[in-house]
């Protein structure tokens, strides 16, 4: 991590009774970083965020904010405002009054409050709605009010819990751009909880992937996408073929590996610390798979076409080997037309050793 951390989780555990919601979380967030926390429902994302906000206390371990231990400190002493999916705006106050609210709570005088609120309304391009009621705004405008209300105290860190999930797809993309630009312009640290892979991967500097209270991987989107640590992360991303094989021998610096009734080669460097006879898991991106007509028995695995999914300019062909291994091959429509791809058709599928990524955590 280049900069000083603004957040540090040191062996943080959260239990509700006997249930472990967060299992020993250790991570840091750099100042000015955009960190997304994602994972399936119930994996502990919101609990992690709520502990940072002071809405839950860790059962074990310590949380540091800007170098200060904050365990037990109430939320109003932390300056970690949160934007919720529901936005939680006050319907009986105007836009201006909503934005002024937390300054009022802090005893800031009327004139300064008005000026500061106007500045944030301006930044969020909603000044023209200052005197409207909340229920007279569109979904996107409400999002902007919620952001202005959270940012008006000029915090160092902003916590966001699925803030865009109630918006339609088009507005979601527009608000993603607003959030990304805002975060970069202000240099504020954003901690952003989401279910959405595309939100996390398009906005965040780093992504935390959680499963059942455990952090499975933390890294830049590119790194997680191309080098998932284990099968859970690879399955969660959903775009790669996941193989389990047995290492046989290493004739020319590459491991011959038995997989799904056939053989493949794995780069020696990517298979460190393992010996012949051991099991190994690796992935190959669907876009890195090659197709061949049957008859070319030297190449790859023989498989039967199961079906096809249309994905814009390309398609994903789903196949299955005799051993039950599922395969995904992504190609342009033109490339696929060179083959018989009707369900039940037989093809051969291969890949290059350099397209394989060994899952180190398996
Ligand atoms: P979602 O995406 O559905 O919001 P999440 O990953 O944010 O899920 P959390 O809200 O952090 O999940 O909850 C993690 C687990 O802890 C869940 O199984 C939840 O039921 C449980 N949990 C959360 N809060 C409490 C509580 N106050 N008492 C008991 N169990 C709780």
Coordinates of C-alpha atoms and ligand atoms in Angstrom, one line a residue:
X1 CA 0.0 0.0 0.0
X2 CA 1.6 3.3 -1.1
X3 CA -0.1 5.8 1.2
X4 CA -0.9 5.7 4.9
X5 CA -4.0 3.7 5.7
X6 CA -7.0 5.6 6.8
X7 CA -8.7 2.4 7.9
X8 CA -7.2 -0.7 9.5
X9 CA -9.1 -3.9 10.5
X10 CA -6.9 -5.8 12.8
X11 CA -8.1 -9.4 13.3
X12 CA -11.7 -8.2 13.5
X13 CA -14.4 -10.8 14.3
X14 CA -18.1 -10.2 14.6
X15 CA -20.4 -12.8 16.1
X16 CA -24.1 -12.6 16.7
X17 CA -24.6 -15.2 19.4
X18 CA -22.9 -18.3 18.1
X19 CA -23.2 -17.1 14.5
X20 CA -20.0 -15.8 12.9
X21 CA -20.9 -12.9 10.6
X22 CA -17.3 -11.7 10.0
X23 CA -14.4 -14.1 10.6
X24 CA -11.1 -12.5 11.4
X25 CA -10.9 -9.6 8.9
X26 CA -7.4 -8.1 8.4
X27 CA -7.1 -5.4 5.8
X28 CA -6.2 -1.7 5.3
X29 CA -7.7 1.0 3.2
X30 CA -5.4 3.8 1.8
X31 CA -6.3 7.4 2.0
X32 CA -8.2 8.4 -1.1
X33 CA -8.9 4.8 -2.1
X34 CA -12.1 3.5 -3.6
X35 CA -12.7 0.1 -2.0
X36 CA -15.6 -2.1 -3.0
X37 CA -16.8 -4.9 -0.7
X38 CA -18.7 -7.6 -2.5
X39 CA -20.0 -11.1 -2.1
X40 CA -23.3 -12.9 -2.1
X41 CA -26.2 -12.2 0.2
X42 CA -25.4 -12.6 3.9
X43 CA -21.6 -12.9 3.5
X44 CA -21.0 -10.1 6.0
X45 CA -20.5 -7.0 3.7
X46 CA -22.9 -4.7 5.6
X47 CA -21.7 -5.9 9.0
X48 CA -18.2 -5.0 8.0
X49 CA -19.4 -1.5 6.9
X50 CA -21.5 -1.0 10.0
X51 CA -18.5 -1.8 12.3
X52 CA -16.6 0.9 10.5
X53 CA -19.4 3.3 11.0
X54 CA -19.7 2.5 14.7
X55 CA -23.2 0.9 14.3
X56 CA -21.9 -2.5 15.4
X57 CA -19.0 -3.2 17.8
X58 CA -16.4 -6.0 16.9
X59 CA -16.6 -9.0 19.1
X60 CA -12.8 -9.4 18.8
X61 CA -10.0 -7.3 17.3
X62 CA -9.5 -3.7 16.6
X63 CA -10.6 -1.1 14.1
X64 CA -8.4 2.0 13.5
X65 CA -9.5 5.2 11.7
X66 CA -6.7 7.5 10.8
X67 CA -4.4 5.8 13.2
X68 CA -6.8 6.0 16.2
X69 CA -8.4 2.9 17.7
X70 CA -12.2 3.5 17.4
X71 CA -13.6 0.4 19.1
X72 CA -16.5 1.4 21.3
X73 CA -16.6 5.0 19.9
X74 CA -20.1 6.0 18.9
X75 CA -20.9 6.8 15.3
X76 CA -21.2 10.6 15.8
X77 CA -17.6 10.7 17.0
X78 CA -16.2 9.1 13.9
X79 CA -17.3 11.3 11.0
X80 CA -18.0 8.2 8.8
X81 CA -21.3 9.2 7.1
X82 CA -23.1 6.5 5.2
X83 CA -25.3 6.5 2.1
X84 CA -27.9 3.7 2.1
X85 CA -29.9 2.0 -0.6
X86 CA -33.0 3.5 0.9
X87 CA -31.2 6.9 1.1
X88 CA -33.1 7.7 4.4
X89 CA -33.8 11.3 3.3
X90 CA -36.3 13.2 5.5
X91 CA -39.5 13.5 3.5
X92 CA -40.8 16.4 5.6
X93 CA -37.7 18.6 4.9
X94 CA -36.8 20.4 1.7
X95 CA -33.7 19.4 -0.3
X96 CA -31.8 22.3 1.2
X97 CA -32.9 21.4 4.8
X98 CA -31.9 17.8 4.2
X99 CA -28.4 18.8 3.1
X100 CA -28.1 21.2 6.0
X101 CA -29.2 18.6 8.5
X102 CA -26.0 17.2 9.9
X103 CA -24.4 20.7 10.1
X104 CA -27.4 21.8 12.2
X105 CA -26.9 18.8 14.5
X106 CA -23.4 20.0 15.0
X107 CA -24.5 23.4 16.0
X108 CA -23.2 25.2 12.9
X109 CA -24.7 28.7 12.5
X110 CA -27.5 29.3 9.9
X111 CA -25.5 31.5 7.5
X112 CA -22.5 29.0 7.3
X113 CA -25.0 26.1 7.0
X114 CA -26.7 27.7 4.0
X115 CA -23.4 28.5 2.3
X116 CA -22.0 25.0 2.8
X117 CA -25.2 23.4 1.7
X118 CA -25.4 25.6 -1.4
X119 CA -21.8 24.6 -2.3
X120 CA -22.7 20.9 -2.2
X121 CA -26.0 21.4 -4.0
X122 CA -24.0 23.1 -6.7
X123 CA -21.3 20.4 -6.9
X124 CA -24.1 17.8 -7.2
X125 CA -25.9 20.0 -9.8
X126 CA -29.2 20.1 -7.9
X127 CA -29.2 23.8 -6.8
X128 CA -32.4 24.3 -8.8
X129 CA -34.3 21.8 -6.6
X130 CA -33.1 23.4 -3.3
X131 CA -36.7 24.4 -2.2
X132 CA -38.5 21.2 -3.4
X133 CA -39.7 18.5 -1.2
X134 CA -37.9 15.1 -1.5
X135 CA -41.0 13.4 -2.9
X136 CA -40.9 15.8 -5.9
X137 CA -37.6 14.5 -7.1
X138 CA -36.6 11.6 -9.4
X139 CA -34.5 8.6 -8.2
X140 CA -31.3 10.1 -9.6
X141 CA -31.9 13.5 -8.0
X142 CA -32.6 11.9 -4.7
X143 CA -29.3 10.1 -5.0
X144 CA -27.5 13.4 -5.4
X145 CA -29.3 14.9 -2.4
X146 CA -28.2 11.9 -0.3
X147 CA -24.6 12.4 -1.5
X148 CA -24.7 16.1 -0.8
X149 CA -26.1 15.5 2.7
X150 CA -23.4 13.0 3.5
X151 CA -20.5 15.1 2.1
X152 CA -21.6 18.5 3.5
X153 CA -19.5 17.8 6.7
X154 CA -16.5 17.2 4.4
X155 CA -15.6 13.8 5.9
X156 CA -12.4 12.0 5.0
X157 CA -14.3 8.8 4.3
X158 CA -17.7 8.0 2.9
X159 CA -19.5 4.6 3.4
X160 CA -22.0 3.5 0.8
X161 CA -24.3 0.5 1.2
X162 CA -25.7 -0.5 -2.2
X163 CA -26.6 3.1 -3.0
X164 CA -27.5 2.4 -6.6
X165 CA -29.4 -0.9 -6.4
X166 CA -32.8 0.7 -6.6
X167 CA -32.1 2.5 -9.9
X168 CA -32.8 1.3 -13.4
X169 CA -29.8 0.2 -15.5
X170 CA -29.3 3.4 -17.5
X171 CA -29.4 5.7 -14.4
X172 CA -27.2 3.3 -12.6
X173 CA -24.4 3.8 -15.2
X174 CA -24.9 7.5 -15.1
X175 CA -24.7 7.6 -11.3
X176 CA -21.6 5.3 -11.4
X177 CA -19.9 8.0 -13.4
X178 CA -21.0 10.7 -10.9
X179 CA -19.6 8.7 -8.0
X180 CA -16.3 7.9 -9.7
X181 CA -15.7 11.5 -10.7
X182 CA -16.7 12.8 -7.3
X183 CA -14.5 10.4 -5.5
X184 CA -11.5 11.3 -7.7
X185 CA -12.1 15.1 -7.5
X186 CA -12.5 15.2 -3.8
X187 CA -9.9 12.6 -2.9
X188 CA -12.2 11.1 -0.3
X189 CA -11.9 7.5 0.6
X190 CA -15.0 5.5 -0.5
X191 CA -16.0 2.2 1.0
X192 CA -18.7 0.8 -1.2
X193 CA -20.8 -2.3 -0.5
X194 CA -22.4 -3.9 -3.5
X195 CA -23.8 -7.2 -5.0
X196 CA -22.9 -6.0 -8.4
X197 CA -19.8 -7.2 -10.1
X198 CA -20.0 -4.5 -12.8
X199 CA -20.4 -1.7 -10.2
X200 CA -17.5 -2.9 -8.2
X201 CA -15.2 -3.6 -11.1
X202 CA -15.9 -0.4 -13.0
X203 CA -15.4 2.0 -10.1
X204 CA -13.1 0.5 -7.4
X205 CA -9.4 0.7 -7.1
X206 CA -9.5 -2.5 -5.1
X207 CA -12.2 -5.1 -4.5
X208 CA -12.8 -7.3 -1.4
X209 CA -14.5 -10.5 -2.2
X210 CA -16.3 -12.1 0.9
X211 CA -17.9 -15.4 1.4
X212 CA -19.6 -16.6 4.6
X213 CA -17.9 -14.0 6.7
X214 CA -14.4 -14.7 5.3
X215 CA -12.4 -12.4 3.0
X216 CA -11.5 -14.7 0.1
X217 CA -9.4 -12.1 -1.9
X218 CA -8.5 -8.4 -1.9
X219 CA -7.0 -6.9 -5.0
X220 CA -7.3 -4.6 -8.0
X221 CA -10.2 -5.6 -10.3
X222 CA -7.8 -6.7 -13.1
X223 CA -5.8 -8.9 -10.7
X224 CA -8.9 -10.5 -9.2
X225 CA -10.4 -11.1 -12.7
X226 CA -7.3 -12.7 -14.2
X227 CA -5.8 -14.2 -11.1
X228 CA -8.5 -15.4 -8.7
X229 CA -7.1 -16.9 -5.6
X230 CA -9.4 -19.9 -5.2
X231 CA -12.4 -21.7 -6.7
X232 CA -14.9 -19.6 -4.8
X233 CA -13.6 -16.4 -6.4
X234 CA -13.4 -18.0 -9.8
X235 CA -17.0 -19.2 -9.5
X236 CA -18.2 -15.9 -8.2
X237 CA -16.7 -14.1 -11.2
X238 CA -18.4 -16.8 -13.4
X239 CA -16.5 -16.1 -16.6
X240 CA -13.8 -18.8 -16.6
X241 CA -13.6 -22.6 -17.0
X242 CA -12.5 -24.2 -13.8
X243 CA -10.6 -27.4 -14.0
X244 CA -9.3 -29.9 -11.5
X245 CA -6.4 -32.1 -12.7
X246 CA -3.6 -34.4 -11.5
X247 CA 0.1 -33.5 -12.1
X248 CA 1.8 -36.3 -14.0
X249 CA 5.4 -35.3 -15.1
X250 CA 7.4 -32.3 -16.2
X251 CA 9.4 -33.2 -19.3
X252 CA 10.3 -29.8 -20.7
X253 CA 9.7 -27.3 -17.9
X254 CA 5.9 -27.8 -18.3
X255 CA 3.7 -30.1 -16.2
X256 CA 1.8 -32.7 -18.1
X257 CA -1.6 -32.7 -16.3
X258 CA -4.5 -35.1 -16.6
X259 CA -7.8 -33.3 -16.8
X260 CA -11.3 -34.2 -17.7
X261 CA -10.4 -37.4 -19.6
X262 CA -7.6 -35.7 -21.5
X263 CA -4.3 -33.9 -21.0
X264 CA -3.0 -30.3 -20.8
X265 CA 0.3 -28.6 -20.1
X266 CA 0.8 -26.1 -17.3
X267 CA 3.6 -23.6 -17.0
X268 CA 6.2 -24.9 -14.5
X269 CA 6.5 -21.4 -12.9
X270 CA 2.8 -21.3 -12.1
X271 CA 2.9 -24.7 -10.4
X272 CA 5.3 -24.0 -7.6
X273 CA 5.9 -26.3 -4.6
X274 CA 3.9 -29.2 -6.0
X275 CA 4.9 -32.7 -6.9
X276 CA 3.8 -35.4 -9.3
X277 CA 0.5 -37.1 -8.3
X278 CA -0.9 -34.0 -6.6
X279 CA -4.2 -32.5 -7.5
X280 CA -4.3 -29.0 -8.9
X281 CA -7.0 -26.5 -9.9
X282 CA -6.7 -24.0 -12.6
X283 CA -8.8 -21.7 -14.8
X284 CA -8.9 -20.8 -18.4
X285 CA -11.0 -17.8 -19.6
X286 CA -13.9 -18.6 -21.9
X287 CA -12.4 -16.2 -24.4
X288 CA -9.1 -18.1 -24.4
X289 CA -10.6 -21.5 -25.4
X290 CA -10.1 -22.8 -29.0
X291 CA -12.6 -24.9 -31.0
X292 CA -11.7 -27.7 -33.4
X293 CA -13.8 -30.1 -35.5
X294 CA -13.6 -33.7 -34.3
X295 CA -11.0 -35.8 -36.1
X296 CA -8.2 -33.7 -34.9
X297 CA -7.6 -36.0 -32.0
X298 CA -4.2 -34.5 -31.0
X299 CA -5.9 -31.4 -29.8
X300 CA -7.6 -30.9 -26.5
X301 CA -10.7 -32.5 -25.0
X302 CA -13.7 -34.1 -26.9
X303 CA -17.0 -32.5 -25.8
X304 CA -20.7 -32.3 -26.7
X305 CA -22.5 -29.1 -27.3
X306 CA -25.1 -28.4 -24.7
X307 CA -26.3 -24.9 -25.7
X308 CA -25.4 -21.4 -26.7
X309 CA -25.9 -18.0 -25.1
X310 CA -26.1 -14.8 -27.1
X311 CA -23.9 -12.0 -25.6
X312 CA -24.0 -9.1 -28.0
X313 CA -21.2 -9.3 -30.6
X314 CA -20.2 -12.8 -29.4
X315 CA -21.7 -16.0 -28.0
X316 CA -20.8 -18.4 -25.3
X317 CA -21.0 -22.0 -26.4
X318 CA -21.6 -24.5 -23.5
X319 CA -20.2 -28.0 -23.8
X320 CA -19.7 -31.1 -21.6
X321 CA -17.0 -33.7 -21.7
X322 CA -17.7 -37.4 -21.2
X323 CA -16.4 -37.1 -17.6
X324 CA -19.0 -34.4 -16.9
X325 CA -16.6 -31.4 -17.1
X326 CA -18.5 -28.3 -18.2
X327 CA -16.8 -26.0 -20.7
X328 CA -17.5 -22.5 -21.8
X329 CA -16.1 -21.1 -25.1
X330 CA -16.7 -17.5 -26.1
X331 CA -16.3 -16.6 -29.7
X332 CA -17.6 -14.1 -32.3
X333 CA -20.7 -15.3 -34.2
X334 CA -18.6 -15.5 -37.4
X335 CA -16.0 -17.8 -35.7
X336 CA -18.7 -20.0 -34.4
X337 CA -20.4 -20.3 -37.8
X338 CA -17.3 -22.4 -39.0
X339 CA -18.5 -25.2 -36.7
X340 CA -21.6 -27.4 -36.2
X341 CA -22.8 -25.9 -32.9
X342 CA -26.2 -27.6 -32.6
X343 CA -26.9 -29.2 -29.2
X344 CA -25.6 -32.7 -29.3
X345 CA -22.8 -31.9 -31.9
X346 CA -19.3 -33.1 -31.0
X347 CA -16.3 -30.8 -31.1
X348 CA -12.8 -30.6 -29.6
X349 CA -11.8 -27.8 -27.2
X350 CA -8.2 -26.8 -26.4
X351 CA -6.3 -23.9 -24.9
X352 CA -2.7 -22.7 -24.6
X353 CA -0.6 -23.4 -21.4
X354 CA -0.1 -19.6 -21.1
X355 CA -3.8 -19.1 -20.8
X356 CA -4.0 -21.2 -17.7
X357 CA -4.0 -19.6 -14.2
X358 CA -3.3 -22.1 -11.4
X359 CA -5.5 -21.3 -8.3
X360 CA -2.9 -20.9 -5.6
X361 CA -5.4 -21.2 -2.7
X362 CA -6.6 -24.6 -3.7
Ligands
LIG1 P1 -26.9 -8.6 2.0 O1 -26.1 -8.5 0.7 O2 -28.0 -9.6 1.9 O3 -27.2 -7.3 2.6 P2 -24.6 -8.9 3.7 O4 -23.4 -9.5 3.0 O5 -24.5 -7.4 3.8 O6 -25.9 -9.4 3.0 P3 -24.8 -8.8 6.5 O7 -25.9 -7.9 6.6 O8 -23.5 -8.3 6.9 O9 -24.7 -9.5 5.1 O10 -25.1 -10.1 7.4 C1 -24.2 -11.2 7.6 C2 -24.9 -12.3 8.4 O11 -25.1 -11.9 9.7 C3 -26.3 -12.7 7.8 O12 -26.4 -14.1 7.9 C4 -27.2 -12.0 8.8 O13 -28.4 -12.7 8.9 C5 -26.4 -12.0 10.1 N1 -26.8 -10.8 10.9 C6 -26.6 -9.5 10.6 N2 -27.0 -8.7 11.6 C7 -27.5 -9.5 12.6 C8 -28.0 -9.3 13.9 N3 -28.2 -8.0 14.3 N4 -28.4 -10.3 14.6 C9 -28.2 -11.6 14.1 N5 -27.7 -11.9 12.9 C10 -27.3 -10.9 12.1

